[in-house]
Amino acid sequence: MSIEQFSVRGRLADTGEGITPDELQLAARNHGMPLEGMRYDVTPPGLHYVLVHYDIPATNAGDWYLELGGCVEEPLSIGLTELRAMGRRTIRVTLECAGNGRATLQPRPISQPWLSEAVGTAEWTGVLLADLLRLAGIREDAVDVVFTGADHGVERGVEQDYQRGLSLAEAIDSGAIVAWEMNGDPLPPQHGYPLRLVVPGWYGMASVKWLRSIELIDHEFQGFQNTVAYRIKHAPDDPGKAITRIAPRALLVPPGFPDFMSRNRFVAAGTVALFGRAWSGWAPIERVEVSTDAGVNWHPATLDAPGNDDFAWRAFAYDWEATPGEHVLTVRAYDAAGNEQPIEADWNRGGFANNSAQRITVVVT
Ligand SMILES: Nc1nc2c(c(=O)[nH]1)N[C@H]1C(S)=C(S)[C@@H](COP(=O)(O)O)O[C@H]1N2
Ligand SMILES: [Mo]
């Protein structure tokens, strides 16, 4: 069988078609953050969500060189020791996979079947990408910046290294960093050891792990992950719209205790302290609303003081006077740029950026 014979197009599940073995295989490799993990301001690395398109490559910090070339005055090949000597900047960033929420769409796009847990917040330490680019000297003709990881695979018949491009302006203005630490320790293998890009505010696909090369090019990048994969499309041949920043979302830590199979919740009647996190890649979170009657009535949540990092999640709380019976909790986020989280997000073929409001069924006893 040749590489080109592997499915060239994304598929939608048939009506009523359950999770396929291929989706299960992806779900068993990649994992979300259990929602109770939102109790931590900074997610412990083992609880942070993981998404790897191909395999985690075998890498070694000792002989790792980051190649910086293309439209630059002076191409560079920088080892980890040299990179660390350039300075140290730590930013707190909430990463979310663009496919988060995919598995709840109807019809379901067949891919990594995320529910709502493909999120995590870490403190990333490294050097500003803009400083690295300036060190190499940005030439006049530079248009896009291409980031290449050490992992390799086939996607819809196209053999490739994992690669993403950003415009030069985005690469500089986003405050992206090239990071070697996560929460004060070397990056874990699954999060990009020994080096990764972190682009604050952008869906996770932009933050290339196992980063081995940065190339400035004099035209718009045409790579698979930019022009084919991560796009909002409504039909197979629709060229679609590029996915960039994270749409606002709020999630509650599910209260009380769960039923093993359904994960429906049980709480005792009385005051239930609800707690959650909200984030947006466009602007800081300004308001969160909570409904305890499936979206009929909405109440403002109390927000924690804003932190120093615009693209880290913000905590919120709401005291619910729970009365016996079955209730559906739901929450929505609003950011300072005027973006509001919808109750039902629009469908698209890849199942991207589905920020439909969370629904938690709670039985009050
Ligand atoms: N080299 C490489 N970088 C990658 C990926 C990948 O498969 N290979 N996956 C991307 C996607 S789709 C996401 S959502 C984030 C996930 O980052 P995390 O696993 O550290 O949470 O990494 C991005 N960077
Ligand atoms: Mo992703």
mmCIF file of N, CA, C and O in Angstrom, residues 3-4 6-11 53-54 102 110-111 144 146-148 152-165 205 208 217 220-233 236 238-243 350 352:
data_model
loop_
_atom_site.group_PDB
_atom_site.id
_atom_site.type_symbol
_atom_site.label_atom_id
_atom_site.label_comp_id
_atom_site.label_asym_id
_atom_site.label_seq_id
_atom_site.Cartn_x
_atom_site.Cartn_y
_atom_site.Cartn_z
ATOM 1 N N ILE A 3 1.701 5.443 0.374
ATOM 2 C CA ILE A 3 1.322 6.532 1.282
ATOM 3 C C ILE A 3 0.101 7.289 0.756
ATOM 4 O O ILE A 3 -0.807 7.619 1.503
ATOM 5 N N GLU A 4 0.090 7.515 -0.567
ATOM 6 C CA GLU A 4 -0.990 8.324 -1.142
ATOM 7 C C GLU A 4 -2.357 7.658 -1.007
ATOM 8 O O GLU A 4 -3.387 8.317 -1.097
ATOM 9 N N PHE A 6 -3.591 6.331 1.650
ATOM 10 C CA PHE A 6 -4.252 6.590 2.928
ATOM 11 C C PHE A 6 -5.224 7.741 2.752
ATOM 12 O O PHE A 6 -4.963 8.671 1.993
ATOM 13 N N SER A 7 -6.351 7.629 3.449
ATOM 14 C CA SER A 7 -7.464 8.558 3.246
ATOM 15 C C SER A 7 -6.980 9.992 3.084
ATOM 16 O O SER A 7 -6.243 10.511 3.897
ATOM 17 N N VAL A 8 -7.411 10.582 1.994
ATOM 18 C CA VAL A 8 -6.940 11.900 1.617
ATOM 19 C C VAL A 8 -7.861 12.974 2.189
ATOM 20 O O VAL A 8 -7.478 14.109 2.357
ATOM 21 N N ARG A 9 -9.055 12.579 2.546
ATOM 22 C CA ARG A 9 -10.040 13.519 3.025
ATOM 23 C C ARG A 9 -10.474 13.170 4.424
ATOM 24 O O ARG A 9 -10.532 12.000 4.779
ATOM 25 N N GLY A 10 -10.811 14.178 5.198
ATOM 26 C CA GLY A 10 -11.387 13.924 6.503
ATOM 27 C C GLY A 10 -12.766 13.308 6.309
ATOM 28 O O GLY A 10 -13.402 13.543 5.281
ATOM 29 N N ARG A 11 -13.224 12.482 7.265
ATOM 30 C CA ARG A 11 -14.524 11.834 7.121
ATOM 31 C C ARG A 11 -15.440 12.297 8.244
ATOM 32 O O ARG A 11 -14.970 12.614 9.338
ATOM 33 N N HIS A 53 0.479 14.557 16.860
ATOM 34 C CA HIS A 53 -0.027 14.052 15.573
ATOM 35 C C HIS A 53 0.592 12.705 15.210
ATOM 36 O O HIS A 53 -0.095 11.824 14.717
ATOM 37 N N TYR A 54 1.935 12.575 15.370
ATOM 38 C CA TYR A 54 2.626 11.363 14.910
ATOM 39 C C TYR A 54 3.173 10.614 16.126
ATOM 40 O O TYR A 54 2.392 10.176 16.954
ATOM 41 N N ARG A 102 -14.722 18.643 19.681
ATOM 42 C CA ARG A 102 -15.069 18.036 18.384
ATOM 43 C C ARG A 102 -16.082 16.898 18.493
ATOM 44 O O ARG A 102 -17.030 16.802 17.702
ATOM 45 N N ILE A 110 -14.446 12.791 12.111
ATOM 46 C CA ILE A 110 -13.615 11.689 12.608
ATOM 47 C C ILE A 110 -12.173 12.183 12.753
ATOM 48 O O ILE A 110 -11.501 12.486 11.766
ATOM 49 N N SER A 111 -11.740 12.292 13.983
ATOM 50 C CA SER A 111 -10.371 12.698 14.316
ATOM 51 C C SER A 111 -10.240 12.500 15.817
ATOM 52 O O SER A 111 -11.070 11.798 16.412
ATOM 53 N N ASP A 144 7.059 35.159 6.014
ATOM 54 C CA ASP A 144 6.542 34.205 6.997
ATOM 55 C C ASP A 144 7.700 33.528 7.738
ATOM 56 O O ASP A 144 8.828 33.508 7.244
ATOM 57 N N VAL A 146 8.659 29.836 9.445
ATOM 58 C CA VAL A 146 8.259 28.429 9.440
ATOM 59 C C VAL A 146 8.969 27.693 10.573
ATOM 60 O O VAL A 146 10.196 27.767 10.705
ATOM 61 N N PHE A 147 8.179 27.003 11.384
ATOM 62 C CA PHE A 147 8.698 26.272 12.538
ATOM 63 C C PHE A 147 8.575 24.785 12.244
ATOM 64 O O PHE A 147 7.491 24.316 11.881
ATOM 65 N N THR A 148 9.657 24.042 12.399
ATOM 66 C CA THR A 148 9.647 22.612 12.101
ATOM 67 C C THR A 148 10.004 21.803 13.333
ATOM 68 O O THR A 148 10.979 22.116 14.028
ATOM 69 N N HIS A 152 7.717 13.196 12.507
ATOM 70 C CA HIS A 152 7.463 12.953 11.085
ATOM 71 C C HIS A 152 6.326 11.953 10.930
ATOM 72 O O HIS A 152 6.229 11.017 11.715
ATOM 73 N N GLY A 153 5.490 12.152 9.938
ATOM 74 C CA GLY A 153 4.397 11.207 9.736
ATOM 75 C C GLY A 153 3.685 11.446 8.422
ATOM 76 O O GLY A 153 4.167 12.177 7.559
ATOM 77 N N VAL A 154 2.541 10.811 8.297
ATOM 78 C CA VAL A 154 1.712 10.949 7.095
ATOM 79 C C VAL A 154 0.343 11.422 7.548
ATOM 80 O O VAL A 154 -0.186 10.930 8.545
ATOM 81 N N GLU A 155 -0.193 12.371 6.848
ATOM 82 C CA GLU A 155 -1.529 12.843 7.173
ATOM 83 C C GLU A 155 -2.297 13.010 5.882
ATOM 84 O O GLU A 155 -1.864 13.743 4.991
ATOM 85 N N ARG A 156 -3.404 12.331 5.772
ATOM 86 C CA ARG A 156 -4.235 12.365 4.572
ATOM 87 C C ARG A 156 -3.397 12.233 3.298
ATOM 88 O O ARG A 156 -3.495 13.030 2.370
ATOM 89 N N GLY A 157 -2.507 11.226 3.314
ATOM 90 C CA GLY A 157 -1.711 10.922 2.130
ATOM 91 C C GLY A 157 -0.497 11.810 1.925
ATOM 92 O O GLY A 157 0.212 11.664 0.935
ATOM 93 N N VAL A 158 -0.237 12.740 2.839
ATOM 94 C CA VAL A 158 0.905 13.647 2.672
ATOM 95 C C VAL A 158 1.952 13.357 3.742
ATOM 96 O O VAL A 158 1.683 13.517 4.936
ATOM 97 N N GLU A 159 3.139 12.909 3.305
ATOM 98 C CA GLU A 159 4.226 12.654 4.249
ATOM 99 C C GLU A 159 4.864 13.996 4.616
ATOM 100 O O GLU A 159 5.099 14.833 3.750
ATOM 101 N N GLN A 160 5.125 14.189 5.880
ATOM 102 C CA GLN A 160 5.592 15.512 6.318
ATOM 103 C C GLN A 160 6.259 15.478 7.682
ATOM 104 O O GLN A 160 6.028 14.588 8.489
ATOM 105 N N ASP A 161 7.090 16.535 7.921
ATOM 106 C CA ASP A 161 7.512 16.873 9.276
ATOM 107 C C ASP A 161 6.395 17.754 9.824
ATOM 108 O O ASP A 161 5.767 18.487 9.055
ATOM 109 N N TYR A 162 6.160 17.744 11.135
ATOM 110 C CA TYR A 162 5.156 18.671 11.674
ATOM 111 C C TYR A 162 5.704 20.089 11.531
ATOM 112 O O TYR A 162 6.773 20.411 12.053
ATOM 113 N N GLN A 163 4.983 20.909 10.808
ATOM 114 C CA GLN A 163 5.430 22.272 10.502
ATOM 115 C C GLN A 163 4.270 23.237 10.564
ATOM 116 O O GLN A 163 3.171 22.913 10.107
ATOM 117 N N ARG A 164 4.541 24.409 11.089
ATOM 118 C CA ARG A 164 3.541 25.465 11.097
ATOM 119 C C ARG A 164 4.230 26.773 10.738
ATOM 120 O O ARG A 164 5.377 27.007 11.105
ATOM 121 N N GLY A 165 3.492 27.647 10.066
ATOM 122 C CA GLY A 165 4.009 28.965 9.746
ATOM 123 C C GLY A 165 3.226 30.044 10.464
ATOM 124 O O GLY A 165 2.045 29.864 10.782
ATOM 125 N N MET A 205 -2.038 24.200 18.014
ATOM 126 C CA MET A 205 -1.301 23.731 16.814
ATOM 127 C C MET A 205 -0.147 24.647 16.435
ATOM 128 O O MET A 205 0.789 24.206 15.763
ATOM 129 N N VAL A 208 4.728 24.722 18.121
ATOM 130 C CA VAL A 208 5.452 23.546 17.598
ATOM 131 C C VAL A 208 6.414 22.967 18.646
ATOM 132 O O VAL A 208 7.253 23.685 19.193
ATOM 133 N N ILE A 217 10.901 32.872 5.357
ATOM 134 C CA ILE A 217 10.736 32.685 3.905
ATOM 135 C C ILE A 217 10.150 33.957 3.294
ATOM 136 O O ILE A 217 9.528 34.762 4.000
ATOM 137 N N GLU A 220 4.222 33.472 1.380
ATOM 138 C CA GLU A 220 3.310 32.892 2.359
ATOM 139 C C GLU A 220 3.528 31.379 2.442
ATOM 140 O O GLU A 220 3.582 30.703 1.406
ATOM 141 N N PHE A 221 3.633 30.849 3.640
ATOM 142 C CA PHE A 221 3.881 29.424 3.860
ATOM 143 C C PHE A 221 2.696 28.603 3.348
ATOM 144 O O PHE A 221 1.539 28.913 3.647
ATOM 145 N N GLN A 222 2.993 27.536 2.602
ATOM 146 C CA GLN A 222 1.920 26.717 2.012
ATOM 147 C C GLN A 222 1.853 25.320 2.623
ATOM 148 O O GLN A 222 1.308 24.400 2.020
ATOM 149 N N GLY A 223 2.432 25.141 3.805
ATOM 150 C CA GLY A 223 2.483 23.811 4.413
ATOM 151 C C GLY A 223 1.108 23.253 4.759
ATOM 152 O O GLY A 223 0.129 23.994 4.931
ATOM 153 N N PHE A 224 1.064 21.934 4.898
ATOM 154 C CA PHE A 224 -0.173 21.187 5.134
ATOM 155 C C PHE A 224 -0.944 21.688 6.355
ATOM 156 O O PHE A 224 -2.167 21.879 6.299
ATOM 157 N N GLN A 225 -0.242 21.892 7.486
ATOM 158 C CA GLN A 225 -0.956 22.241 8.719
ATOM 159 C C GLN A 225 -1.559 23.647 8.666
ATOM 160 O O GLN A 225 -2.476 23.951 9.430
ATOM 161 N N ASN A 226 -1.041 24.507 7.764
ATOM 162 C CA ASN A 226 -1.614 25.849 7.613
ATOM 163 C C ASN A 226 -2.682 25.919 6.520
ATOM 164 O O ASN A 226 -3.701 26.586 6.702
ATOM 165 N N THR A 227 -2.432 25.234 5.384
ATOM 166 C CA THR A 227 -3.336 25.441 4.245
ATOM 167 C C THR A 227 -4.380 24.341 4.073
ATOM 168 O O THR A 227 -5.357 24.525 3.367
ATOM 169 N N VAL A 228 -4.158 23.187 4.711
ATOM 170 C CA VAL A 228 -5.115 22.083 4.554
ATOM 171 C C VAL A 228 -5.781 21.735 5.885
ATOM 172 O O VAL A 228 -7.008 21.698 5.985
ATOM 173 N N ALA A 229 -4.962 21.501 6.922
ATOM 174 C CA ALA A 229 -5.515 20.917 8.148
ATOM 175 C C ALA A 229 -6.305 21.914 9.005
ATOM 176 O O ALA A 229 -7.506 21.755 9.188
ATOM 177 N N TYR A 230 -5.637 22.875 9.562
ATOM 178 C CA TYR A 230 -6.296 23.730 10.565
ATOM 179 C C TYR A 230 -7.045 24.894 9.932
ATOM 180 O O TYR A 230 -6.605 26.037 9.977
ATOM 181 N N ARG A 231 -8.210 24.554 9.328
ATOM 182 C CA ARG A 231 -9.026 25.575 8.688
ATOM 183 C C ARG A 231 -10.490 25.311 8.981
ATOM 184 O O ARG A 231 -10.912 24.170 9.091
ATOM 185 N N ILE A 232 -11.240 26.386 9.097
ATOM 186 C CA ILE A 232 -12.689 26.265 9.276
ATOM 187 C C ILE A 232 -13.295 26.100 7.882
ATOM 188 O O ILE A 232 -13.243 27.029 7.066
ATOM 189 N N LYS A 233 -13.803 24.879 7.624
ATOM 190 C CA LYS A 233 -14.361 24.574 6.306
ATOM 191 C C LYS A 233 -15.786 24.071 6.475
ATOM 192 O O LYS A 233 -16.085 23.421 7.467
ATOM 193 N N PRO A 236 -15.965 19.815 1.643
ATOM 194 C CA PRO A 236 -14.639 19.239 1.435
ATOM 195 C C PRO A 236 -13.727 20.114 0.569
ATOM 196 O O PRO A 236 -12.528 20.175 0.802
ATOM 197 N N ASP A 238 -13.971 23.413 0.131
ATOM 198 C CA ASP A 238 -13.922 24.778 0.630
ATOM 199 C C ASP A 238 -12.485 25.052 1.102
ATOM 200 O O ASP A 238 -11.957 24.301 1.908
ATOM 201 N N PRO A 239 -11.801 26.090 0.566
ATOM 202 C CA PRO A 239 -10.431 26.351 1.052
ATOM 203 C C PRO A 239 -10.423 26.726 2.539
ATOM 204 O O PRO A 239 -9.430 26.512 3.224
ATOM 205 N N GLY A 240 -11.538 27.282 3.003
ATOM 206 C CA GLY A 240 -11.672 27.531 4.433
ATOM 207 C C GLY A 240 -10.903 28.740 4.922
ATOM 208 O O GLY A 240 -10.225 29.432 4.164
ATOM 209 N N LYS A 241 -11.030 28.949 6.226
ATOM 210 C CA LYS A 241 -10.440 30.125 6.873
ATOM 211 C C LYS A 241 -9.452 29.612 7.931
ATOM 212 O O LYS A 241 -9.762 28.678 8.668
ATOM 213 N N ALA A 242 -8.279 30.235 7.974
ATOM 214 C CA ALA A 242 -7.231 29.779 8.910
ATOM 215 C C ALA A 242 -7.685 29.904 10.359
ATOM 216 O O ALA A 242 -8.349 30.873 10.726
ATOM 217 N N ILE A 243 -7.322 28.915 11.165
ATOM 218 C CA ILE A 243 -7.609 28.954 12.596
ATOM 219 C C ILE A 243 -6.448 29.651 13.288
ATOM 220 O O ILE A 243 -5.284 29.321 13.029
ATOM 221 N N GLY A 350 -13.979 20.189 10.165
ATOM 222 C CA GLY A 350 -12.872 19.629 10.954
ATOM 223 C C GLY A 350 -13.208 19.542 12.434
ATOM 224 O O GLY A 350 -12.443 18.979 13.207
ATOM 225 N N PHE A 352 -13.445 22.215 14.529
ATOM 226 C CA PHE A 352 -12.507 23.099 15.219
ATOM 227 C C PHE A 352 -13.228 24.215 15.970
ATOM 228 O O PHE A 352 -14.325 24.632 15.587
#
